[in-house]
């Protein structure tokens, strides 16, 4: 710690050379610059602060700031907003998809506990013999909800017409698998 403090103090500038104080007026800045140039004849004199333009130079330039175009600035993306009817349907399909996935998980666990079948999905096999099956089956409906929402607010008109397909298809497959498992246990 002492070594770092010593190194820090070694790199501090010495206070022997006094720095000139900054001035506000251009005339005073030129005077200070000329005095410092007398002191150092080896290097050319530079002003300590930028010199302001004279008022005559400012008035002579009549270039005004103009916008690039006269049109209004468009937002980066123009996504259409869903209608209230689409919102209600999206939430309905979301509830149906997640309910069908829960029914599929229940019927799969029931079929596996009675040794009437096996889990056909290789991604769900690790969860098949535990309660984690219920949470794992909710991933697919969540992805279908996201895809359906993106399609609903898409700028492409064909995708906006068929936004409901991913949710309905996911719910249909889950319900079909649940009914198949349920039939195995009867």
Coordinates of N, CA, C and O in Angstrom, one line a residue:
X1 N 0.8 -1.2 0.0 CA 0.0 0.0 0.0 C 0.9 1.3 0.0 O 0.6 2.2 -0.7
X2 N 2.0 1.2 0.7 CA 2.9 2.3 0.8 C 3.6 2.5 -0.6 O 3.8 3.7 -1.0
X3 N 3.9 1.4 -1.3 CA 4.5 1.5 -2.6 C 3.5 2.1 -3.6 O 4.0 3.0 -4.4
X4 N 2.3 1.8 -3.6 CA 1.3 2.4 -4.5 C 1.1 3.8 -4.2 O 1.0 4.7 -5.1
X5 N 1.1 4.3 -2.9 CA 1.0 5.7 -2.6 C 2.2 6.4 -3.1 O 2.1 7.6 -3.6
X6 N 3.4 5.9 -3.0 CA 4.6 6.5 -3.4 C 4.6 6.7 -4.9 O 5.0 7.7 -5.5
X7 N 4.2 5.6 -5.6 CA 4.1 5.7 -7.1 C 3.1 6.8 -7.5 O 3.3 7.5 -8.5
X8 N 2.0 6.9 -6.8 CA 1.0 7.9 -7.1 C 1.5 9.3 -7.0 O 1.3 10.2 -7.8
X9 N 2.2 9.5 -5.9 CA 2.8 10.8 -5.6 C 3.9 11.2 -6.6 O 4.1 12.4 -6.9
X10 N 4.6 10.2 -7.1 CA 5.7 10.4 -8.0 C 5.1 11.0 -9.4 O 5.8 11.8 -10.0
X11 N 4.0 10.5 -9.7 CA 3.4 10.9 -11.0 C 2.6 12.2 -11.0 O 2.2 12.7 -12.0
X12 N 2.4 12.8 -9.8 CA 1.7 14.0 -9.7 C 2.5 15.2 -10.2 O 3.7 15.2 -10.0
X13 N 1.9 16.1 -10.9 CA 2.7 17.3 -11.5 C 3.2 18.1 -10.3 O 2.6 18.3 -9.3
X14 N 4.4 18.7 -10.5 CA 4.9 19.6 -9.5 C 4.2 21.0 -9.6 O 3.8 21.4 -10.6
X15 N 4.2 21.6 -8.4 CA 3.5 22.9 -8.4 C 4.4 24.1 -8.6 O 4.1 25.2 -8.4
X16 N 5.7 23.8 -9.0 CA 6.6 24.9 -9.2 C 6.3 25.8 -10.4 O 6.4 27.0 -10.4
X17 N 5.8 25.2 -11.5 CA 5.4 25.9 -12.7 C 3.9 26.3 -12.5 O 3.1 25.5 -12.5
X18 N 3.7 27.6 -12.4 CA 2.3 28.1 -12.3 C 1.6 28.1 -13.6 O 2.2 28.6 -14.6
X19 N 0.4 27.6 -13.7 CA -0.4 27.6 -14.9 C -1.1 28.9 -15.0 O -1.6 29.5 -14.0
X20 N -1.2 29.5 -16.3 CA -1.9 30.7 -16.4 C -3.4 30.5 -16.2 O -3.9 29.4 -16.5
X21 N -4.1 31.5 -15.6 CA -5.5 31.4 -15.4 C -6.3 31.6 -16.7 O -5.9 32.4 -17.5
X22 N -7.4 30.8 -16.9 CA -8.2 31.0 -18.1 C -8.9 32.3 -18.0 O -9.3 32.8 -17.0
X23 N -9.1 32.9 -19.2 CA -9.7 34.2 -19.3 C -11.0 34.1 -20.2 O -11.1 33.2 -21.0
X24 N -11.9 35.0 -20.0 CA -13.1 34.9 -20.8 C -13.1 35.7 -22.1 O -13.7 35.4 -23.0
X25 N -12.4 36.8 -22.1 CA -12.4 37.6 -23.3 C -11.3 37.2 -24.3 O -10.3 36.8 -23.9
X26 N -11.6 37.3 -25.6 CA -10.6 37.0 -26.6 C -9.4 37.8 -26.6 O -8.3 37.4 -26.8
X27 N -9.6 39.1 -26.3 CA -8.4 40.0 -26.2 C -7.5 39.6 -25.1 O -6.2 39.6 -25.3
X28 N -8.0 39.3 -23.9 CA -7.2 38.9 -22.8 C -6.5 37.5 -23.1 O -5.4 37.3 -22.7
X29 N -7.2 36.7 -23.9 CA -6.6 35.4 -24.2 C -5.4 35.6 -25.2 O -4.4 34.9 -25.1
X30 N -5.5 36.6 -26.1 CA -4.4 36.9 -27.0 C -3.2 37.5 -26.2 O -2.1 37.2 -26.5
X31 N -3.5 38.3 -25.2 CA -2.5 38.9 -24.4 C -1.7 37.9 -23.6 O -0.5 37.8 -23.6
X32 N -2.5 36.9 -23.0 CA -1.9 35.9 -22.3 C -1.0 35.0 -23.2 O 0.1 34.5 -22.9
X33 N -1.6 34.7 -24.4 CA -0.8 33.9 -25.4 C 0.4 34.5 -25.8 O 1.5 33.9 -26.0
X34 N 0.4 35.9 -26.0 CA 1.6 36.6 -26.5 C 2.7 36.6 -25.3 O 3.9 36.5 -25.6
X35 N 2.2 36.7 -24.1 CA 3.2 36.7 -22.9 C 3.8 35.3 -22.8 O 5.0 35.2 -22.5
X36 N 3.0 34.3 -23.0 CA 3.6 32.9 -22.8 C 4.5 32.6 -24.0 O 5.5 31.9 -23.9
X37 N 4.3 33.3 -25.2 CA 5.2 33.0 -26.3 C 6.5 33.7 -26.1 O 7.5 33.3 -26.6
X38 N 6.5 34.8 -25.3 CA 7.8 35.5 -25.0 C 8.6 34.6 -24.1 O 9.9 34.6 -24.2
X39 N 7.9 33.9 -23.2 CA 8.7 33.1 -22.2 C 9.3 31.8 -22.9 O 10.4 31.4 -22.6
X40 N 8.6 31.3 -23.9 CA 9.1 30.1 -24.5 C 9.3 30.4 -26.0 O 8.4 30.4 -26.8
X41 N 10.6 30.7 -26.3 CA 10.9 31.1 -27.7 C 11.1 29.8 -28.5 O 11.2 29.9 -29.7
X42 N 11.3 28.7 -27.9 CA 11.6 27.5 -28.6 C 10.3 26.9 -29.4 O 10.4 26.5 -30.6
X43 N 9.2 26.9 -28.8 CA 8.0 26.4 -29.4 C 7.0 27.5 -29.8 O 7.0 28.5 -29.1
X44 N 6.2 27.3 -30.8 CA 5.2 28.3 -31.2 C 4.1 28.5 -30.1 O 3.8 27.6 -29.4
X45 N 3.6 29.7 -30.0 CA 2.6 30.0 -29.0 C 1.2 29.5 -29.5 O 0.8 29.7 -30.6
X46 N 0.5 28.9 -28.5 CA -0.8 28.4 -28.8 C -1.7 29.0 -27.7 O -1.3 29.2 -26.6
X47 N -2.9 29.3 -28.1 CA -3.8 29.9 -27.0 C -4.2 28.8 -26.0 O -4.3 27.7 -26.3
X48 N -4.5 29.3 -24.8 CA -4.9 28.4 -23.7 C -6.3 27.9 -23.9 O -6.7 26.9 -23.4
X49 N -7.1 28.8 -24.5 CA -8.5 28.5 -24.7 C -8.9 28.8 -26.1 O -8.2 29.6 -26.7
X50 N -9.9 28.2 -26.6 CA -10.3 28.6 -28.0 C -10.8 30.0 -28.0 O -11.4 30.5 -27.1
X51 N -10.5 30.7 -29.1 CA -10.8 32.1 -29.3 C -12.2 32.1 -30.0 O -12.4 31.5 -31.0
X52 N -13.1 32.9 -29.4 CA -14.5 33.0 -29.9 C -14.4 33.8 -31.2 O -13.6 34.7 -31.5
X53 N -15.4 33.5 -32.1 CA -15.5 34.2 -33.4 C -16.0 35.6 -33.1 O -16.7 35.9 -32.2
X54 N -15.6 36.5 -33.9 CA -16.0 37.9 -33.8 C -17.5 38.0 -34.2 O -18.0 37.2 -34.9
X55 N -18.2 39.0 -33.7 CA -19.6 39.2 -34.0 C -19.9 39.4 -35.5 O -20.9 39.0 -36.0
X56 N -19.0 40.0 -36.2 CA -19.1 40.3 -37.6 C -19.1 38.9 -38.4 O -19.9 38.7 -39.3
X57 N -18.3 38.0 -37.9 CA -18.2 36.7 -38.6 C -19.4 35.9 -38.4 O -19.9 35.2 -39.2
X58 N -20.0 36.0 -37.2 CA -21.2 35.3 -36.9 C -22.4 35.8 -37.7 O -23.2 35.1 -38.2
X59 N -22.5 37.2 -37.8 CA -23.6 37.8 -38.5 C -23.6 37.5 -40.0 O -24.6 37.4 -40.7
X60 N -22.3 37.4 -40.5 CA -22.2 37.2 -42.0 C -22.6 35.8 -42.4 O -23.0 35.6 -43.6
X61 N -22.6 34.8 -41.5 CA -23.0 33.5 -41.9 C -24.5 33.3 -41.7 O -24.9 33.3 -40.5
X62 N -25.3 33.3 -42.7 CA -26.7 33.2 -42.5 C -27.2 31.8 -42.9 O -28.4 31.6 -43.3
X63 N -26.4 30.8 -42.7 CA -26.8 29.4 -42.9 C -27.7 29.0 -41.8 O -27.3 28.9 -40.6
X64 N -28.9 28.6 -42.1 CA -29.8 28.1 -41.0 C -29.8 26.6 -41.0 O -29.5 26.0 -42.0
X65 N -30.1 26.0 -39.9 CA -30.2 24.6 -39.7 C -31.5 24.1 -40.3 O -32.6 24.6 -39.9
X66 N -31.4 23.3 -41.3 CA -32.6 22.8 -42.0 C -32.8 21.3 -41.8 O -31.8 20.6 -41.7
X67 N -34.0 20.8 -41.7 CA -34.2 19.4 -41.5 C -33.9 18.6 -42.8 O -33.9 19.3 -43.9
X68 N -33.6 17.3 -42.7 CA -33.3 16.6 -43.9 C -34.5 16.5 -44.9 O -34.3 16.5 -46.1
X69 N -35.7 16.4 -44.3 CA -36.9 16.4 -45.2 C -38.0 17.0 -44.4 O -37.9 17.2 -43.2
X70 N -39.0 17.4 -45.1 CA -40.2 18.0 -44.5 C -41.2 17.0 -43.9 O -42.1 17.4 -43.2
X71 N -41.0 15.8 -44.1 CA -41.9 14.8 -43.6 C -41.6 14.5 -42.1 O -40.6 14.7 -41.6
X72 N -42.6 14.0 -41.4 CA -42.5 13.7 -40.0 C -41.6 12.4 -39.9 O -41.5 11.6 -40.8
X73 N -41.0 12.3 -38.7 CA -40.1 11.2 -38.5 C -40.9 10.0 -38.2 O -41.8 10.0 -37.3
X74 N -40.7 8.9 -38.9 CA -41.4 7.6 -38.7 C -40.8 6.8 -37.6 O -39.5 6.9 -37.4
X75 N -41.5 6.1 -36.8 CA -40.9 5.2 -35.8 C -40.1 4.1 -36.5 O -40.3 3.8 -37.7
X76 N -39.3 3.5 -35.7 CA -38.4 2.4 -36.2 C -39.2 1.3 -36.8 O -38.9 0.7 -37.8
X77 N -40.3 0.8 -36.1 CA -41.1 -0.2 -36.5 C -42.6 0.2 -36.4 O -42.9 1.0 -35.5
X78 N -43.3 -0.2 -37.4 CA -44.8 0.2 -37.4 C -45.6 -1.1 -37.2 O -46.0 -1.7 -38.2
X79 N -45.7 -1.6 -36.0 CA -46.4 -2.8 -35.8 C -47.9 -2.5 -35.6 O -48.2 -1.6 -34.7
X80 N -48.8 -3.2 -36.2 CA -50.2 -2.9 -36.0 C -50.6 -3.5 -34.6 O -50.1 -4.5 -34.1
X81 N -51.5 -2.8 -34.0 CA -52.0 -3.2 -32.6 C -53.1 -4.2 -32.8 O -53.9 -4.1 -33.7
X82 N -53.2 -5.2 -31.9 CA -54.3 -6.2 -32.0 C -55.6 -5.5 -31.6 O -55.6 -4.6 -30.7
X83 N -56.6 -6.0 -32.2 CA -58.0 -5.5 -31.8 C -58.4 -6.1 -30.5 O -57.8 -7.2 -30.1
X84 N -59.4 -5.6 -29.8 CA -59.9 -6.2 -28.6 C -60.4 -7.6 -28.8 O -60.2 -8.5 -27.9
X85 N -61.0 -7.9 -29.9 CA -61.4 -9.3 -30.2 C -60.2 -10.2 -30.4 O -60.3 -11.3 -29.8
X86 N -59.2 -9.8 -31.0 CA -58.0 -10.6 -31.1 C -57.3 -10.8 -29.8 O -56.9 -11.9 -29.5
X87 N -57.3 -9.8 -28.9 CA -56.8 -10.0 -27.6 C -57.5 -11.0 -26.8 O -56.9 -11.9 -26.2
X88 N -58.9 -11.0 -26.9 CA -59.7 -12.0 -26.1 C -59.4 -13.4 -26.7 O -59.3 -14.3 -25.9
X89 N -59.4 -13.5 -28.0 CA -59.1 -14.8 -28.6 C -57.7 -15.3 -28.2 O -57.6 -16.5 -27.9
X90 N -56.7 -14.4 -28.2 CA -55.4 -14.9 -27.9 C -55.3 -15.4 -26.4 O -54.7 -16.4 -26.2
X91 N -56.0 -14.7 -25.5 CA -56.0 -15.2 -24.1 C -56.8 -16.5 -24.0 O -56.4 -17.3 -23.2
X92 N -57.8 -16.6 -24.8 CA -58.6 -17.9 -24.7 C -57.8 -19.0 -25.2 O -57.8 -20.1 -24.6
X93 N -57.1 -18.8 -26.4 CA -56.2 -19.9 -26.9 C -55.1 -20.2 -26.0 O -54.6 -21.3 -25.9
X94 N -54.6 -19.2 -25.3 CA -53.5 -19.4 -24.3 C -54.0 -20.3 -23.2 O -53.3 -21.2 -22.8
X95 N -55.1 -20.0 -22.7 CA -55.7 -20.8 -21.6 C -55.9 -22.2 -22.1 O -55.7 -23.2 -21.3
X96 N -56.5 -22.4 -23.3 CA -56.8 -23.7 -23.8 C -55.5 -24.5 -24.0 O -55.4 -25.7 -23.7
X97 N -54.4 -23.8 -24.5 CA -53.2 -24.5 -24.8 C -52.5 -25.0 -23.5 O -52.0 -26.1 -23.4
X98 N -52.5 -24.1 -22.5 CA -51.8 -24.5 -21.2 C -52.7 -25.6 -20.5 O -52.1 -26.5 -19.9
X99 N -54.0 -25.5 -20.6 CA -54.8 -26.5 -20.0 C -54.6 -27.9 -20.7 O -54.6 -28.9 -20.0
X100 N -54.6 -27.9 -22.0 CA -54.3 -29.1 -22.7 C -53.0 -29.7 -22.4 O -52.8 -31.0 -22.3
X101 N -52.0 -28.9 -22.2 CA -50.6 -29.4 -21.8 C -50.7 -30.0 -20.4 O -50.0 -31.0 -20.2
X102 N -51.4 -29.4 -19.5 CA -51.5 -29.9 -18.2 C -52.2 -31.3 -18.2 O -51.9 -32.2 -17.5
X103 N -53.3 -31.4 -19.0 CA -54.0 -32.6 -19.2 C -53.1 -33.7 -19.8 O -53.1 -34.9 -19.3
X104 N -52.3 -33.3 -20.7 CA -51.3 -34.3 -21.3 C -50.3 -34.8 -20.3 O -50.0 -36.0 -20.2
X105 N -49.8 -33.8 -19.4 CA -48.9 -34.2 -18.4 C -49.6 -35.2 -17.4 O -49.0 -36.2 -17.0
X106 N -50.8 -34.8 -17.0 CA -51.5 -35.7 -16.0 C -51.7 -37.1 -16.6 O -51.5 -38.1 -15.9
X107 N -52.2 -37.2 -17.9 CA -52.5 -38.5 -18.4 C -51.2 -39.3 -18.7 O -51.2 -40.5 -18.6
X108 N -50.1 -38.6 -19.0 CA -48.9 -39.3 -19.2 C -48.4 -39.9 -17.9 O -47.9 -41.0 -17.8
X109 N -48.4 -39.1 -16.8 CA -48.0 -39.6 -15.5 C -48.9 -40.7 -15.0 O -48.4 -41.7 -14.5
X110 N -50.1 -40.7 -15.3 CA -51.1 -41.8 -15.0 C -50.7 -43.0 -15.7 O -50.7 -44.1 -15.2
X111 N -50.5 -42.9 -17.0 CA -50.2 -44.1 -17.9 C -48.8 -44.7 -17.4 O -48.7 -45.9 -17.4
X112 N -47.9 -43.8 -17.1 CA -46.5 -44.4 -16.7 C -46.6 -45.0 -15.3 O -45.9 -46.0 -15.1
X113 N -47.4 -44.5 -14.4 CA -47.5 -45.1 -13.1 C -48.1 -46.5 -13.2 O -47.8 -47.3 -12.3
X114 N -49.0 -46.7 -14.1 CA -49.6 -48.1 -14.3 C -48.9 -49.0 -15.3 O -49.4 -50.1 -15.6
X115 N -47.8 -48.5 -15.7 CA -47.0 -49.3 -16.7 C -47.8 -49.6 -18.0 O -47.6 -50.6 -18.6
X116 N -48.6 -48.6 -18.4 CA -49.4 -48.8 -19.6 C -48.8 -48.2 -20.9 O -49.2 -48.4 -22.0
X117 N -47.7 -47.5 -20.7 CA -47.1 -46.8 -21.9 C -45.7 -46.2 -21.5 O -45.3 -46.3 -20.4
X118 N -45.1 -45.5 -22.5 CA -43.9 -44.8 -22.3 C -44.0 -43.4 -22.8 O -44.9 -43.1 -23.6
X119 N -43.1 -42.6 -22.4 CA -43.1 -41.2 -22.9 C -42.5 -41.2 -24.3 O -41.3 -41.7 -24.5
X120 N -43.2 -40.7 -25.3 CA -42.7 -40.7 -26.6 C -41.8 -39.5 -27.0 O -41.1 -39.6 -27.9
X121 N -41.9 -38.5 -26.2 CA -41.1 -37.3 -26.5 C -39.8 -37.4 -25.8 O -39.7 -37.4 -24.6
X122 N -38.7 -37.5 -26.6 CA -37.4 -37.6 -26.0 C -36.9 -36.5 -25.1 O -36.1 -36.6 -24.2
X123 N -37.5 -35.3 -25.4 CA -37.1 -34.1 -24.5 C -37.8 -34.1 -23.2 O -37.4 -33.5 -22.2
X124 N -39.0 -34.8 -23.1 CA -39.7 -34.9 -21.8 C -39.4 -36.2 -21.1 O -39.9 -36.3 -19.9
X125 N -38.7 -37.1 -21.6 CA -38.4 -38.4 -20.9 C -37.7 -38.2 -19.5 O -38.0 -38.9 -18.6
X126 N -36.8 -37.2 -19.4 CA -36.1 -37.0 -18.1 C -37.1 -36.6 -17.0 O -36.9 -36.8 -15.8
X127 N -38.2 -35.9 -17.4 CA -39.2 -35.4 -16.5 C -40.4 -36.3 -16.3 O -41.3 -36.0 -15.5
X128 N -40.4 -37.5 -17.0 CA -41.6 -38.3 -17.0 C -42.0 -38.9 -15.7 O -43.2 -39.1 -15.4
X129 N -41.1 -39.2 -14.8 CA -41.4 -39.9 -13.6 C -41.4 -38.9 -12.4 O -41.2 -39.4 -11.2
X130 N -41.5 -37.6 -12.6 CA -41.5 -36.7 -11.5 C -42.6 -35.6 -11.8 O -43.2 -35.5 -12.8
X131 N -42.8 -34.8 -10.7 CA -43.8 -33.7 -10.9 C -43.3 -32.6 -11.8 O -44.1 -31.7 -12.1
X132 N -42.0 -32.6 -12.1 CA -41.5 -31.6 -13.0 C -42.1 -31.7 -14.4 O -41.9 -30.8 -15.2
X133 N -42.8 -32.8 -14.7 CA -43.4 -33.0 -16.0 C -44.5 -32.0 -16.2 O -44.6 -31.5 -17.4
X134 N -45.1 -31.5 -15.2 CA -46.2 -30.5 -15.3 C -45.6 -29.1 -15.8 O -46.1 -28.4 -16.7
X135 N -44.4 -28.8 -15.2 CA -43.7 -27.6 -15.6 C -43.1 -27.7 -17.0 O -43.1 -26.8 -17.8
X136 N -42.5 -28.9 -17.3 CA -41.9 -29.1 -18.6 C -42.8 -29.0 -19.8 O -42.5 -28.6 -20.8
X137 N -44.0 -29.5 -19.5 CA -45.0 -29.5 -20.7 C -45.6 -28.1 -20.9 O -46.2 -27.9 -22.0
X138 N -45.3 -27.1 -20.0 CA -45.8 -25.7 -20.2 C -44.9 -24.9 -21.1 O -45.3 -23.8 -21.5
X139 N -43.7 -25.4 -21.4 CA -42.8 -24.7 -22.3 C -43.3 -24.5 -23.7 O -43.3 -23.4 -24.3
X140 N -43.8 -25.6 -24.3 CA -44.3 -25.6 -25.6 C -45.5 -24.6 -25.8 O -45.5 -23.8 -26.8
X141 N -46.5 -24.6 -24.9 CA -47.6 -23.6 -25.1 C -47.1 -22.2 -25.0 O -47.6 -21.3 -25.6
X142 N -46.1 -22.0 -24.1 CA -45.6 -20.6 -23.9 C -44.9 -20.1 -25.2 O -45.0 -19.0 -25.6
X143 N -44.2 -21.0 -25.9 CA -43.5 -20.7 -27.1 C -44.6 -20.4 -28.2 O -44.5 -19.5 -29.0
X144 N -45.6 -21.3 -28.2 CA -46.7 -21.0 -29.2 C -47.4 -19.7 -29.0 O -47.9 -19.1 -29.9
X145 N -47.6 -19.3 -27.7 CA -48.2 -18.1 -27.4 C -47.4 -16.9 -27.9 O -47.9 -16.0 -28.5
X146 N -46.1 -17.0 -27.7 CA -45.2 -16.0 -28.2 C -45.2 -15.9 -29.7 O -45.3 -14.8 -30.3
X147 N -45.2 -17.0 -30.4 CA -45.2 -17.0 -31.8 C -46.5 -16.4 -32.3 O -46.6 -15.6 -33.3
X148 N -47.6 -16.8 -31.7 CA -48.9 -16.3 -32.1 C -49.0 -14.8 -31.9 O -49.6 -14.1 -32.8
X149 N -48.5 -14.3 -30.8 CA -48.5 -12.9 -30.6 C -47.7 -12.1 -31.6 O -48.1 -11.1 -32.1
X150 N -46.5 -12.6 -31.9 CA -45.7 -12.0 -32.9 C -46.3 -12.0 -34.3 O -46.2 -11.1 -35.0
X151 N -47.0 -13.1 -34.6 CA -47.7 -13.2 -35.9 C -48.9 -12.2 -35.9 O -49.2 -11.6 -36.9
X152 N -49.6 -12.0 -34.7 CA -50.7 -11.1 -34.7 C -50.3 -9.7 -34.9 O -51.0 -8.9 -35.5
X153 N -49.1 -9.3 -34.5 CA -48.6 -7.9 -34.6 C -47.6 -7.8 -35.7 O -46.9 -6.8 -35.8
X154 N -47.6 -8.7 -36.6 CA -46.6 -8.7 -37.7 C -47.0 -7.6 -38.8 O -48.1 -7.3 -38.9
X155 N -46.0 -7.2 -39.5 CA -46.2 -6.2 -40.6 C -46.6 -7.0 -41.9 O -47.1 -6.3 -42.8
X156 N -46.4 -8.3 -41.9 CA -46.8 -9.1 -43.1 C -48.3 -9.4 -43.0 O -48.7 -10.1 -42.0
X157 N -49.1 -9.1 -44.0 CA -50.5 -9.3 -43.9 C -50.9 -10.8 -43.8 O -51.9 -11.1 -43.1
X158 N -50.2 -11.7 -44.5 CA -50.6 -13.1 -44.4 C -50.4 -13.7 -43.0 O -51.2 -14.5 -42.5
X159 N -49.3 -13.3 -42.4 CA -49.1 -13.8 -41.0 C -50.1 -13.2 -40.1 O -50.5 -13.9 -39.1
X160 N -50.6 -12.0 -40.3 CA -51.6 -11.5 -39.4 C -52.9 -12.2 -39.6 O -53.7 -12.3 -38.6
X161 N -53.2 -12.8 -40.7 CA -54.4 -13.6 -40.9 C -54.4 -14.9 -40.2 O -55.4 -15.4 -39.7
X162 N -53.2 -15.5 -40.1 CA -53.1 -16.8 -39.5 C -52.4 -16.9 -38.1 O -51.7 -17.8 -37.8
X163 N -52.5 -15.8 -37.3 CA -51.9 -15.7 -36.1 C -52.3 -16.8 -35.1 O -51.6 -17.2 -34.2
X164 N -53.5 -17.3 -35.2 CA -54.1 -18.2 -34.3 C -53.6 -19.7 -34.5 O -53.8 -20.5 -33.6
X165 N -53.0 -20.0 -35.7 CA -52.7 -21.4 -36.0 C -51.7 -22.0 -35.0 O -51.9 -23.1 -34.6
X166 N -50.6 -21.3 -34.6 CA -49.7 -22.0 -33.6 C -50.3 -22.4 -32.3 O -50.1 -23.5 -31.8
X167 N -51.2 -21.5 -31.8 CA -51.8 -21.8 -30.5 C -52.8 -22.9 -30.6 O -52.9 -23.8 -29.8
X168 N -53.6 -22.9 -31.7 CA -54.6 -23.9 -31.8 C -54.0 -25.3 -32.1 O -54.4 -26.3 -31.6
X169 N -52.9 -25.3 -33.0 CA -52.2 -26.5 -33.3 C -51.6 -27.1 -32.0 O -51.7 -28.3 -31.8
X170 N -50.9 -26.3 -31.2 CA -50.3 -26.8 -30.0 C -51.3 -27.3 -29.0 O -51.1 -28.4 -28.4
X171 N -52.4 -26.7 -28.9 CA -53.4 -27.1 -28.0 C -54.1 -28.4 -28.5 O -54.3 -29.4 -27.7
X172 N -54.2 -28.5 -29.8 CA -54.8 -29.7 -30.4 C -53.9 -31.0 -30.2 O -54.4 -32.1 -29.9
X173 N -52.6 -30.8 -30.5 CA -51.7 -31.9 -30.3 C -51.6 -32.3 -28.8 O -51.6 -33.5 -28.5
X174 N -51.6 -31.4 -27.9 CA -51.5 -31.7 -26.5 C -52.8 -32.4 -26.1 O -52.8 -33.4 -25.3
X175 N -54.0 -32.0 -26.5 CA -55.2 -32.6 -26.2 C -55.3 -34.0 -26.8 O -55.7 -35.0 -26.1
X176 N -54.8 -34.2 -28.0 CA -54.8 -35.5 -28.7 C -53.9 -36.5 -28.0 O -54.3 -37.6 -27.8
X177 N -52.7 -36.0 -27.5 CA -51.8 -36.9 -26.8 C -52.4 -37.3 -25.4 O -52.3 -38.4 -25.0
X178 N -53.1 -36.3 -24.8 CA -53.7 -36.6 -23.5 C -54.8 -37.6 -23.7 O -55.0 -38.5 -22.8
X179 N -55.6 -37.5 -24.7 CA -56.7 -38.5 -24.9 C -56.2 -39.8 -25.2 O -56.7 -40.9 -24.8
X180 N -55.0 -39.9 -26.0 CA -54.4 -41.2 -26.3 C -53.9 -41.8 -25.0 O -54.2 -43.0 -24.8
X181 N -53.3 -41.1 -24.1 CA -52.8 -41.6 -22.8 C -54.0 -42.0 -21.9 O -53.9 -43.0 -21.2
X182 N -55.0 -41.2 -22.0 CA -56.2 -41.6 -21.1 C -56.8 -42.9 -21.6 O -57.3 -43.7 -20.8
X183 N -56.9 -43.1 -22.9 CA -57.5 -44.3 -23.5 C -56.6 -45.5 -23.1 O -57.2 -46.6 -23.0
X184 N -55.3 -45.3 -22.9 CA -54.4 -46.5 -22.5 C -54.8 -47.0 -21.1 O -54.6 -48.1 -20.8
X185 N -55.2 -46.1 -20.3 CA -55.4 -46.5 -18.9 C -56.8 -47.0 -18.7 O -57.1 -47.4 -17.6
X186 N -57.7 -46.9 -19.6 CA -59.1 -47.4 -19.5 C -59.2 -48.9 -19.7 O -58.7 -49.6 -20.3

